[in-house]
Tab-separated table of C-alpha atoms in Angstrom:
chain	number	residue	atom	x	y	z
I	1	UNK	CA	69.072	38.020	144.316
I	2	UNK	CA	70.477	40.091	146.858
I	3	UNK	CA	69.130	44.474	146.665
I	4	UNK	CA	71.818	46.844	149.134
I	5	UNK	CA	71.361	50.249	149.892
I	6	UNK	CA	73.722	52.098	151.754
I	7	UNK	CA	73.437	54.586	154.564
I	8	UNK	CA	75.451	56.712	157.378
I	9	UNK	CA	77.780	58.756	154.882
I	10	UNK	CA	78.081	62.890	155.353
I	11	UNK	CA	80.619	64.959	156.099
I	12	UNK	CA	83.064	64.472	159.713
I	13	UNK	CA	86.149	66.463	161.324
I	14	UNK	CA	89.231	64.161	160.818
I	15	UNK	CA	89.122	62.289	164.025
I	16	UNK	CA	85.333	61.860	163.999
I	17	UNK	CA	83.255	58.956	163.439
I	18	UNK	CA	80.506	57.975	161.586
I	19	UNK	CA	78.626	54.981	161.023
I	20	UNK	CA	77.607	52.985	158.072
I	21	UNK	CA	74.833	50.528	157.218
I	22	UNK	CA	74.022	48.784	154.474
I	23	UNK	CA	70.155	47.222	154.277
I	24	UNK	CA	69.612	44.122	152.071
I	25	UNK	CA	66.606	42.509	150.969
I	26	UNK	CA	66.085	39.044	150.266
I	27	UNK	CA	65.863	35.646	152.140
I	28	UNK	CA	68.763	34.501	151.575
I	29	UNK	CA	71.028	37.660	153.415
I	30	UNK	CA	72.619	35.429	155.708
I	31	UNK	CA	74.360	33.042	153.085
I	32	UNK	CA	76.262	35.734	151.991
I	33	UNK	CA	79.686	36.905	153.104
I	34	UNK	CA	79.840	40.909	153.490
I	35	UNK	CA	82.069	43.490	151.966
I	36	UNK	CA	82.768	47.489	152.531
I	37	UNK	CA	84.584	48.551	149.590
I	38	UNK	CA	85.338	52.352	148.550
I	39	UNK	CA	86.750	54.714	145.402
I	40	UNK	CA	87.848	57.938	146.106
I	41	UNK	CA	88.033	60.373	142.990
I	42	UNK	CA	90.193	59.193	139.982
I	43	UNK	CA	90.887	55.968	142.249
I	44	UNK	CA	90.079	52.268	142.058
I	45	UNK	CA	87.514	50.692	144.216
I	46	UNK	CA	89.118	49.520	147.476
I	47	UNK	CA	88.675	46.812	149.709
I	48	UNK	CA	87.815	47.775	153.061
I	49	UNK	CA	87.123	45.060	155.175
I	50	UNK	CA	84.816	42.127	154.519
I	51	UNK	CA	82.306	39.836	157.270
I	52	UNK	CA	81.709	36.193	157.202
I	53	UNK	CA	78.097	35.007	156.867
I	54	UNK	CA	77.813	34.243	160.464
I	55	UNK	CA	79.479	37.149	161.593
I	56	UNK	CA	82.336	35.308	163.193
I	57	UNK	CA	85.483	36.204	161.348
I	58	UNK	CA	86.275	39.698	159.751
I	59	UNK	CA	88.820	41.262	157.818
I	60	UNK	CA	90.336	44.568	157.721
I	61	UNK	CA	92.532	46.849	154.998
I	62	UNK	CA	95.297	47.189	156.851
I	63	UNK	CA	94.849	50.919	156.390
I	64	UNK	CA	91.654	50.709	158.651
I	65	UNK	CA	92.556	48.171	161.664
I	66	UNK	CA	91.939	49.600	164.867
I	67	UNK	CA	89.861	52.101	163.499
I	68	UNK	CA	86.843	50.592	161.720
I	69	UNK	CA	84.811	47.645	162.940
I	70	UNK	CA	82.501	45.625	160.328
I	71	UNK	CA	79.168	43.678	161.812
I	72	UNK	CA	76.139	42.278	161.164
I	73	UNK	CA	72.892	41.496	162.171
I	74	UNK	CA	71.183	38.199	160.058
I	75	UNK	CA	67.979	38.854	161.709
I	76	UNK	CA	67.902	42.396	160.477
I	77	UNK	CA	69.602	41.647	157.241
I	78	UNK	CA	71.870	44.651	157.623
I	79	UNK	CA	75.720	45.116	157.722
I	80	UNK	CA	77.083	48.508	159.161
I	81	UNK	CA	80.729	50.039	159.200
I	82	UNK	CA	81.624	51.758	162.140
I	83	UNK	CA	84.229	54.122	161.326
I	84	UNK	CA	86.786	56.310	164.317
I	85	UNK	CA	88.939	58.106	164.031
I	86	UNK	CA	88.517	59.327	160.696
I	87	UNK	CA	91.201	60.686	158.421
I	88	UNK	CA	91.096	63.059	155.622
I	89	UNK	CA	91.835	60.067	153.265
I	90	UNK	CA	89.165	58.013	154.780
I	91	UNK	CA	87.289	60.385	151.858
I	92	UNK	CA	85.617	58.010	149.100
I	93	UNK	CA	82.820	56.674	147.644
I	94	UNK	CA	81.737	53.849	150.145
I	95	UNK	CA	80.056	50.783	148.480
I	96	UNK	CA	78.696	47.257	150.439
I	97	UNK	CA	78.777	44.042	148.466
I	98	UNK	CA	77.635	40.608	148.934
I	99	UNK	CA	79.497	37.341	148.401
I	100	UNK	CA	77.807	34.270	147.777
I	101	UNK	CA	81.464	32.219	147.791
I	102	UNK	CA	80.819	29.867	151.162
I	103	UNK	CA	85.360	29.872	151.694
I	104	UNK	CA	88.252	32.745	153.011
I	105	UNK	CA	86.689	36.147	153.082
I	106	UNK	CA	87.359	37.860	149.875
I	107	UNK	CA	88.535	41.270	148.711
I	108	UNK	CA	88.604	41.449	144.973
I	109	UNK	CA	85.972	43.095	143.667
I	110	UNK	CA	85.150	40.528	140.979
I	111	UNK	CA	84.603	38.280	143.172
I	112	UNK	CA	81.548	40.030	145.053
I	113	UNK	CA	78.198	39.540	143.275
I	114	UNK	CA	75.946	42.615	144.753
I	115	UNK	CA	76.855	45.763	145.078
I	116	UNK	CA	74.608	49.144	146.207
I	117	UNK	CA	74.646	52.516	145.343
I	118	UNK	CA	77.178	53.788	147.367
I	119	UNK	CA	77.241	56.275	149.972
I	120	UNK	CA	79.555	59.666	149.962
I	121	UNK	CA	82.128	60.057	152.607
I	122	UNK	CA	83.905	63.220	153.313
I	123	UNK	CA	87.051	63.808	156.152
I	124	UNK	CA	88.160	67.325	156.603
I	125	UNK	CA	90.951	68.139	157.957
């Protein structure tokens, strides 16, 4: 069993940046692949980009690439999200997830197995 809570979110300038972590508990944090995921209002959830379990491969929306950067830190158990250059559509609902699949990173969100509360973004322009 895998318990996330989110961090980071608040309220940027388009063009800002803010930064995102998500805090697991557990022994087992490090056999899990990591997920960002978001759902702005009257929207599905999203996949945002997604972190093997050793940290050494990533994947991005393509929405996001060159903007956000997805890490992790095993020893810490935490994941974080750093997000630049922020855009007024950046604004959602953003969620980490854990996958216990061992393959390709994944980015359907019946695929993940944990998910936290969630933690509210907001761009203005």
């Amino acid at each position: 069993q895998v318990h996330l809570v989110e961090s980071g979110g608040g309220l940027v300038q388009a063009g800002g940046s803010l930064r995102l972590s998500c805090a697991a508990s557990g022994r087992t944090f490090s056999s899990y692949a990591m997920g960002w995921f978001r759902q702005a209002p009257g929207k599905e959830r999203e996949f945002v980009a997604a972190i093997s379990w050793s940290g050494a491969i990533t994947y991005y929306v393509d929405s996001v690439k060159g903007r956000f950067t997805i890490s992790r830190d095993n020893a810490k158990n935490t994941v974080n999200l750093q997000m630049n250059s922020l855009k007024p559509e950046d604004t959602a609902v953003y969620y980490c997830a854990a996958d216990y699949y061992q393959g390709y990173l994944r980015r359907s969100v019946y695929e993940y197995d944990y998910w936290g509360q969630g933690t509210q973004v907001t761009v203005s322009s």
